[in-house]
Amino acid sequence: MADNDDIPFNRDFPLKPGVVDEARPGVRRVLCNNPSPFTFTGTVSYIVGKGNVAIIDPGPDDEAHAKALLDAVRGETVTHILVTHTHRDHSPNTARIKAATGAPVYAEGPHRASRPRFESEKHNPESGADRDFRPDIVVKNGDVIEGQGWALEAVATPGHTANHLAFAWPERKINFVGDHVMGWSTSIVAPPDGSMIDYMASLARLEGRSEDLYFSGHGPEIPEGPRYVRFLTRHRQAREASILHRLAKGEADIPTMVRAIYIGIDPRLTNAAGYSVLAHLEDLVTRGIVATDGDPVIGGKYRLANGE
């Protein structure tokens, strides 16, 4: 959600759908034509290597995009398909690419929530989960996936989803970070699909790594990745402080907090903003700083735990 001016966002991304762009030697990207308030100009799929290649994030259920990817690798062999996470704008096209190439699919696992759904919780329609996805090969943090001329290390980055992975290319100081870090906007963290506790820990994990050029699931590449991650971390800390500042004035529900915190937000993002606030509240309740009656859910009321 693009609602904060302290992060050096870059929304300059002129890539057109279906065009093959060699962003760096050994890294090509193709944009899918699925723009939205949540996907920016669309989902970016990546082709790693030359000759024998990997495709990262085949994208949504979109025949034209699958054709563009297959055209981009005509005369080459797709040896690996890698998926960062199982949202419907990233993984459904995997089936088409696998059918056309026979390449095995590598990912952390099927879609799952970050925690069990509470009894009182309604389904969150914004999650957009691809519940049909199953990888051929399950990948864990630290696993190295090797191809011709490249080796990618899986980096567990849960938070946006529980099964989110980044794929680092340490030799080239490049990291394919999926939706965990984006240059055009902050990432949505919407419980129970996502978890703010996990998201913050994953930011710290990326910041501690040596890769400095990030390729994201949407929008332009991010130079000085660890520095940018520090901006994101401070932004989330400031968001938490804003929530606590509002609760210091008295008990509030989530819509009240969204109105107080997200001034001038695109109305289409209000629901997502509410889930982002919920993610912070879930974290704050777990830490004993904020209290609520019953489970921390989207319809709950919240107050400072010290009774102010």
GROMACS .gro file of C-alpha atoms in nm:
model
  308
    1MET     CA    1   0.000   0.000   0.000
    2ALA     CA    2   0.150   0.326  -0.111
    3ASP     CA    3   0.068   0.547   0.184
    4ASN     CA    4   0.395   0.663   0.328
    5ASP     CA    5   0.641   0.922   0.204
    6ASP     CA    6   0.942   0.823   0.417
    7ILE     CA    7   1.020   0.521   0.195
    8PRO     CA    8   1.210   0.601  -0.128
    9PHE     CA    9   0.949   0.441  -0.355
   10ASN     CA   10   1.024   0.413  -0.726
   11ARG     CA   11   0.715   0.394  -0.948
   12ASP     CA   12   0.909   0.441  -1.271
   13PHE     CA   13   0.861   0.107  -1.445
   14PRO     CA   14   0.808   0.153  -1.820
   15LEU     CA   15   0.821  -0.220  -1.906
   16LYS     CA   16   0.526  -0.317  -2.129
   17PRO     CA   17   0.341  -0.650  -2.101
   18GLY     CA   18   0.487  -0.935  -2.306
   19VAL     CA   19   0.817  -0.759  -2.382
   20VAL     CA   20   1.135  -0.950  -2.291
   21ASP     CA   21   1.371  -0.721  -2.103
   22GLU     CA   22   1.726  -0.826  -2.016
   23ALA     CA   23   1.758  -0.644  -1.684
   24ARG     CA   24   2.107  -0.781  -1.616
   25PRO     CA   25   2.320  -1.044  -1.791
   26GLY     CA   26   2.148  -1.375  -1.714
   27VAL     CA   27   1.830  -1.207  -1.585
   28ARG     CA   28   1.535  -1.148  -1.818
   29ARG     CA   29   1.192  -1.030  -1.712
   30VAL     CA   30   0.848  -1.036  -1.869
   31LEU     CA   31   0.552  -0.835  -1.737
   32CYS     CA   32   0.203  -0.985  -1.724
   33ASN     CA   33  -0.089  -0.763  -1.822
   34ASN     CA   34  -0.267  -0.781  -1.484
   35PRO     CA   35  -0.246  -0.427  -1.342
   36SER     CA   36  -0.443  -0.342  -1.025
   37PRO     CA   37  -0.408  -0.141  -0.701
   38PHE     CA   38  -0.245  -0.451  -0.552
   39THR     CA   39  -0.022  -0.559  -0.844
   40PHE     CA   40   0.091  -0.215  -0.973
   41THR     CA   41   0.155  -0.256  -1.349
   42GLY     CA   42   0.130  -0.637  -1.321
   43THR     CA   43   0.323  -0.944  -1.209
   44VAL     CA   44   0.685  -0.974  -1.322
   45SER     CA   45   0.815  -1.321  -1.420
   46TYR     CA   46   1.190  -1.380  -1.438
   47ILE     CA   47   1.406  -1.600  -1.660
   48VAL     CA   48   1.743  -1.690  -1.505
   49GLY     CA   49   2.036  -1.815  -1.711
   50LYS     CA   50   2.090  -1.875  -2.080
   51GLY     CA   51   2.037  -2.194  -2.276
   52ASN     CA   52   1.920  -2.403  -1.981
   53VAL     CA   53   1.707  -2.165  -1.776
   54ALA     CA   54   1.483  -2.128  -1.471
   55ILE     CA   55   1.155  -1.938  -1.471
   56ILE     CA   56   1.063  -1.765  -1.145
   57ASP     CA   57   0.692  -1.695  -1.078
   58PRO     CA   58   0.503  -1.788  -1.397
   59GLY     CA   59   0.225  -1.551  -1.289
   60PRO     CA   60  -0.156  -1.563  -1.285
   61ASP     CA   61  -0.385  -1.790  -1.487
   62ASP     CA   62  -0.311  -1.604  -1.811
   63GLU     CA   63  -0.259  -1.777  -2.144
   64ALA     CA   64  -0.110  -1.472  -2.318
   65HIS     CA   65   0.154  -1.436  -2.047
   66ALA     CA   66   0.241  -1.807  -2.061
   67LYS     CA   67   0.286  -1.771  -2.439
   68ALA     CA   68   0.507  -1.463  -2.392
   69LEU     CA   69   0.728  -1.655  -2.145
   70LEU     CA   70   0.754  -1.959  -2.374
   71ASP     CA   71   0.830  -1.735  -2.674
   72ALA     CA   72   1.105  -1.569  -2.468
   73VAL     CA   73   1.279  -1.905  -2.413
   74ARG     CA   74   1.223  -2.050  -2.761
   75GLY     CA   75   1.527  -2.260  -2.855
   76GLU     CA   76   1.626  -2.289  -2.488
   77THR     CA   77   1.544  -2.555  -2.227
   78VAL     CA   78   1.349  -2.469  -1.912
   79THR     CA   79   1.508  -2.690  -1.644
   80HIS     CA   80   1.346  -2.540  -1.332
   81ILE     CA   81   1.027  -2.354  -1.238
   82LEU     CA   82   1.055  -2.163  -0.909
   83VAL     CA   83   0.761  -2.010  -0.721
   84THR     CA   84   0.805  -1.750  -0.446
   85HIS     CA   85   0.454  -1.790  -0.301
   86THR     CA   86   0.102  -1.906  -0.373
   87HIS     CA   87  -0.102  -1.595  -0.440
   88ARG     CA   88  -0.316  -1.606  -0.752
   89ASP     CA   89  -0.109  -1.343  -0.931
   90HIS     CA   90   0.211  -1.553  -0.899
   91SER     CA   91   0.158  -1.930  -0.913
   92PRO     CA   92  -0.145  -2.045  -1.122
   93ASN     CA   93   0.034  -2.017  -1.460
   94THR     CA   94   0.286  -2.273  -1.331
   95ALA     CA   95   0.064  -2.552  -1.465
   96ARG     CA   96   0.084  -2.415  -1.821
   97ILE     CA   97   0.461  -2.369  -1.813
   98LYS     CA   98   0.514  -2.715  -1.665
   99ALA     CA   99   0.285  -2.876  -1.927
  100ALA     CA  100   0.480  -2.705  -2.206
  101THR     CA  101   0.832  -2.768  -2.072
  102GLY     CA  102   0.815  -3.068  -1.837
  103ALA     CA  103   1.031  -2.877  -1.588
  104PRO     CA  104   0.994  -2.964  -1.218
  105VAL     CA  105   0.840  -2.705  -0.986
  106TYR     CA  106   1.028  -2.587  -0.676
  107ALA     CA  107   0.852  -2.405  -0.388
  108GLU     CA  108   0.817  -2.409  -0.010
  109GLY     CA  109   0.490  -2.601  -0.023
  110PRO     CA  110   0.116  -2.566  -0.080
  111HIS     CA  111  -0.067  -2.258   0.040
  112ARG     CA  112  -0.132  -2.240   0.412
  113ALA     CA  113  -0.228  -1.973   0.662
  114SER     CA  114   0.025  -1.830   0.907
  115ARG     CA  115  -0.197  -1.947   1.191
  116PRO     CA  116  -0.526  -2.138   1.230
  117ARG     CA  117  -0.836  -1.933   1.151
  118PHE     CA  118  -1.029  -1.823   1.461
  119GLU     CA  119  -1.387  -1.946   1.502
  120SER     CA  120  -1.514  -1.589   1.490
  121GLU     CA  121  -1.322  -1.505   1.174
  122LYS     CA  122  -1.479  -1.469   0.834
  123HIS     CA  123  -1.276  -1.568   0.527
  124ASN     CA  124  -1.052  -1.286   0.408
  125PRO     CA  125  -1.136  -1.248   0.037
  126GLU     CA  126  -0.831  -1.030  -0.027
  127SER     CA  127  -0.588  -1.316   0.034
  128GLY     CA  128  -0.626  -1.444  -0.322
  129ALA     CA  129  -0.474  -1.781  -0.239
  130ASP     CA  130  -0.394  -2.041  -0.505
  131ARG     CA  131  -0.509  -2.348  -0.314
  132ASP     CA  132  -0.454  -2.587  -0.606
  133PHE     CA  133  -0.077  -2.538  -0.621
  134ARG     CA  134   0.156  -2.826  -0.530
  135PRO     CA  135   0.532  -2.819  -0.592
  136ASP     CA  136   0.719  -3.120  -0.729
  137ILE     CA  137   1.014  -3.046  -0.502
  138VAL     CA  138   0.972  -2.890  -0.158
  139VAL     CA  139   1.240  -2.633  -0.080
  140LYS     CA  140   1.356  -2.523   0.265
  141ASN     CA  141   1.557  -2.224   0.384
  142GLY     CA  142   1.919  -2.262   0.278
  143ASP     CA  143   1.854  -2.519   0.002
  144VAL     CA  144   2.052  -2.445  -0.314
  145ILE     CA  145   1.891  -2.501  -0.654
  146GLU     CA  146   2.155  -2.534  -0.925
  147GLY     CA  147   2.128  -2.496  -1.299
  148GLN     CA  148   2.362  -2.429  -1.586
  149GLY     CA  149   2.566  -2.123  -1.492
  150TRP     CA  150   2.362  -2.029  -1.187
  151ALA     CA  151   2.289  -2.140  -0.830
  152LEU     CA  152   1.997  -1.996  -0.633
  153GLU     CA  153   1.966  -2.022  -0.256
  154ALA     CA  154   1.617  -2.043  -0.104
  155VAL     CA  155   1.567  -1.781   0.166
  156ALA     CA  156   1.258  -1.834   0.385
  157THR     CA  157   1.076  -1.501   0.401
  158PRO     CA  158   0.733  -1.572   0.556
  159GLY     CA  159   0.506  -1.281   0.640
  160HIS     CA  160   0.323  -1.181   0.321
  161THR     CA  161   0.231  -1.550   0.306
  162ALA     CA  162   0.344  -1.834   0.532
  163ASN     CA  163   0.516  -2.014   0.242
  164HIS     CA  164   0.698  -1.715   0.092
  165LEU     CA  165   1.053  -1.774  -0.036
  166ALA     CA  166   1.309  -1.542  -0.187
  167PHE     CA  167   1.568  -1.687  -0.425
  168ALA     CA  168   1.914  -1.540  -0.375
  169TRP     CA  169   2.196  -1.557  -0.630
  170PRO     CA  170   2.485  -1.487  -0.390
  171GLU     CA  171   2.755  -1.505  -0.657
  172ARG     CA  172   2.586  -1.218  -0.841
  173LYS     CA  173   2.466  -1.035  -0.526
  174ILE     CA  174   2.108  -1.056  -0.664
  175ASN     CA  175   1.795  -1.159  -0.475
  176PHE     CA  176   1.457  -1.240  -0.629
  177VAL     CA  177   1.241  -1.126  -0.338
  178GLY     CA  178   0.886  -1.193  -0.465
  179ASP     CA  179   0.630  -0.977  -0.284
  180HIS     CA  180   0.823  -0.959   0.043
  181VAL     CA  181   0.995  -0.637  -0.070
  182MET     CA  182   0.863  -0.412  -0.346
  183GLY     CA  183   1.007  -0.089  -0.478
  184TRP     CA  184   0.676   0.077  -0.569
  185SER     CA  185   0.486   0.015  -0.242
  186THR     CA  186   0.485  -0.161   0.092
  187SER     CA  187   0.368  -0.524   0.098
  188ILE     CA  188   0.029  -0.632   0.228
  189VAL     CA  189   0.038  -0.843   0.543
  190ALA     CA  190  -0.315  -0.974   0.598
  191PRO     CA  191  -0.385  -1.231   0.874
  192PRO     CA  192  -0.442  -1.519   0.890
  193ASP     CA  193  -0.275  -1.555   0.549
  194GLY     CA  194   0.011  -1.330   0.657
  195SER     CA  195   0.184  -1.253   0.985
  196MET     CA  196   0.350  -0.928   1.094
  197ILE     CA  197   0.570  -1.113   1.345
  198ASP     CA  198   0.703  -1.333   1.064
  199TYR     CA  199   0.724  -1.041   0.820
  200MET     CA  200   0.947  -0.834   1.050
  201ALA     CA  201   1.175  -1.133   1.118
  202SER     CA  202   1.203  -1.194   0.741
  203LEU     CA  203   1.298  -0.831   0.679
  204ALA     CA  204   1.578  -0.873   0.934
  205ARG     CA  205   1.689  -1.196   0.762
  206LEU     CA  206   1.717  -1.017   0.425
  207GLU     CA  207   1.892  -0.716   0.575
  208GLY     CA  208   2.160  -0.946   0.717
  209ARG     CA  209   2.242  -1.093   0.374
  210SER     CA  210   2.497  -0.969   0.124
  211GLU     CA  211   2.274  -0.939  -0.186
  212ASP     CA  212   2.219  -0.574  -0.271
  213LEU     CA  213   2.012  -0.583  -0.591
  214TYR     CA  214   1.653  -0.702  -0.546
  215PHE     CA  215   1.417  -0.812  -0.822
  216SER     CA  216   1.058  -0.796  -0.702
  217GLY     CA  217   0.727  -0.957  -0.799
  218HIS     CA  218   0.591  -0.618  -0.905
  219GLY     CA  219   0.760  -0.299  -1.019
  220PRO     CA  220   1.122  -0.204  -1.079
  221GLU     CA  221   1.437  -0.356  -0.935
  222ILE     CA  222   1.560  -0.222  -0.601
  223PRO     CA  223   1.925  -0.115  -0.571
  224GLU     CA  224   2.082  -0.109  -0.223
  225GLY     CA  225   1.830  -0.369  -0.106
  226PRO     CA  226   1.938  -0.394   0.262
  227ARG     CA  227   1.924  -0.014   0.296
  228TYR     CA  228   1.572  -0.016   0.148
  229VAL     CA  229   1.475  -0.293   0.392
  230ARG     CA  230   1.578  -0.065   0.678
  231PHE     CA  231   1.330   0.197   0.546
  232LEU     CA  232   1.056  -0.069   0.540
  233THR     CA  233   1.139  -0.177   0.896
  234ARG     CA  234   1.123   0.183   1.022
  235HIS     CA  235   0.794   0.232   0.837
  236ARG     CA  236   0.637  -0.067   1.014
  237GLN     CA  237   0.772   0.054   1.349
  238ALA     CA  238   0.617   0.396   1.280
  239ARG     CA  239   0.286   0.231   1.185
  240GLU     CA  240   0.290   0.045   1.517
  241ALA     CA  241   0.360   0.372   1.701
  242SER     CA  242   0.063   0.536   1.521
  243ILE     CA  243  -0.167   0.255   1.635
  244LEU     CA  244  -0.049   0.288   1.995
  245HIS     CA  245  -0.088   0.668   1.976
  246ARG     CA  246  -0.450   0.627   1.865
  247LEU     CA  247  -0.522   0.366   2.135
  248ALA     CA  248  -0.375   0.600   2.399
  249LYS     CA  249  -0.686   0.814   2.332
  250GLY     CA  250  -0.916   0.522   2.411
  251GLU     CA  251  -1.054   0.195   2.280
  252ALA     CA  252  -1.103   0.178   1.903
  253ASP     CA  253  -1.206  -0.059   1.628
  254ILE     CA  254  -0.998  -0.114   1.315
  255PRO     CA  255  -1.197   0.116   1.078
  256THR     CA  256  -1.146   0.401   1.328
  257MET     CA  257  -0.770   0.334   1.335
  258VAL     CA  258  -0.751   0.316   0.954
  259ARG     CA  259  -0.921   0.658   0.925
  260ALA     CA  260  -0.678   0.805   1.181
  261ILE     CA  261  -0.361   0.653   1.032
  262TYR     CA  262  -0.412   0.623   0.654
  263ILE     CA  263  -0.496   0.978   0.554
  264GLY     CA  264  -0.594   1.013   0.189
  265ILE     CA  265  -0.572   0.641   0.112
  266ASP     CA  266  -0.707   0.506  -0.218
  267PRO     CA  267  -1.056   0.381  -0.116
  268ARG     CA  268  -0.987   0.053  -0.300
  269LEU     CA  269  -0.711  -0.016  -0.046
  270THR     CA  270  -0.912   0.053   0.270
  271ASN     CA  271  -0.992  -0.314   0.327
  272ALA     CA  272  -0.626  -0.412   0.283
  273ALA     CA  273  -0.521  -0.131   0.519
  274GLY     CA  274  -0.756  -0.275   0.780
  275TYR     CA  275  -0.589  -0.615   0.754
  276SER     CA  276  -0.247  -0.452   0.780
  277VAL     CA  277  -0.358  -0.282   1.103
  278LEU     CA  278  -0.492  -0.620   1.223
  279ALA     CA  279  -0.150  -0.775   1.155
  280HIS     CA  280   0.012  -0.514   1.379
  281LEU     CA  281  -0.256  -0.558   1.647
  282GLU     CA  282  -0.210  -0.936   1.642
  283ASP     CA  283   0.160  -0.881   1.708
  284LEU     CA  284   0.089  -0.624   1.982
  285VAL     CA  285  -0.165  -0.854   2.153
  286THR     CA  286   0.085  -1.142   2.143
  287ARG     CA  287   0.343  -0.916   2.309
  288GLY     CA  288   0.096  -0.810   2.579
  289ILE     CA  289   0.096  -0.440   2.478
  290VAL     CA  290  -0.262  -0.428   2.345
  291ALA     CA  291  -0.572  -0.610   2.475
  292THR     CA  292  -0.898  -0.718   2.310
  293ASP     CA  293  -1.193  -0.930   2.417
  294GLY     CA  294  -1.156  -1.274   2.261
  295ASP     CA  295  -0.933  -1.338   1.961
  296PRO     CA  296  -0.767  -1.051   1.772
  297VAL     CA  297  -0.996  -1.034   1.467
  298ILE     CA  298  -1.088  -0.775   1.204
  299GLY     CA  299  -1.416  -0.687   1.379
  300GLY     CA  300  -1.267  -0.656   1.728
  301LYS     CA  301  -1.218  -0.357   1.954
  302TYR     CA  302  -0.874  -0.284   2.094
  303ARG     CA  303  -0.729  -0.100   2.390
  304LEU     CA  304  -0.391  -0.056   2.556
  305ALA     CA  305  -0.326  -0.349   2.790
  306ASN     CA  306  -0.228  -0.118   3.077
  307GLY     CA  307  -0.586   0.007   3.088
  308GLU     CA  308  -0.527   0.363   2.973
   0.00000   0.00000   0.00000
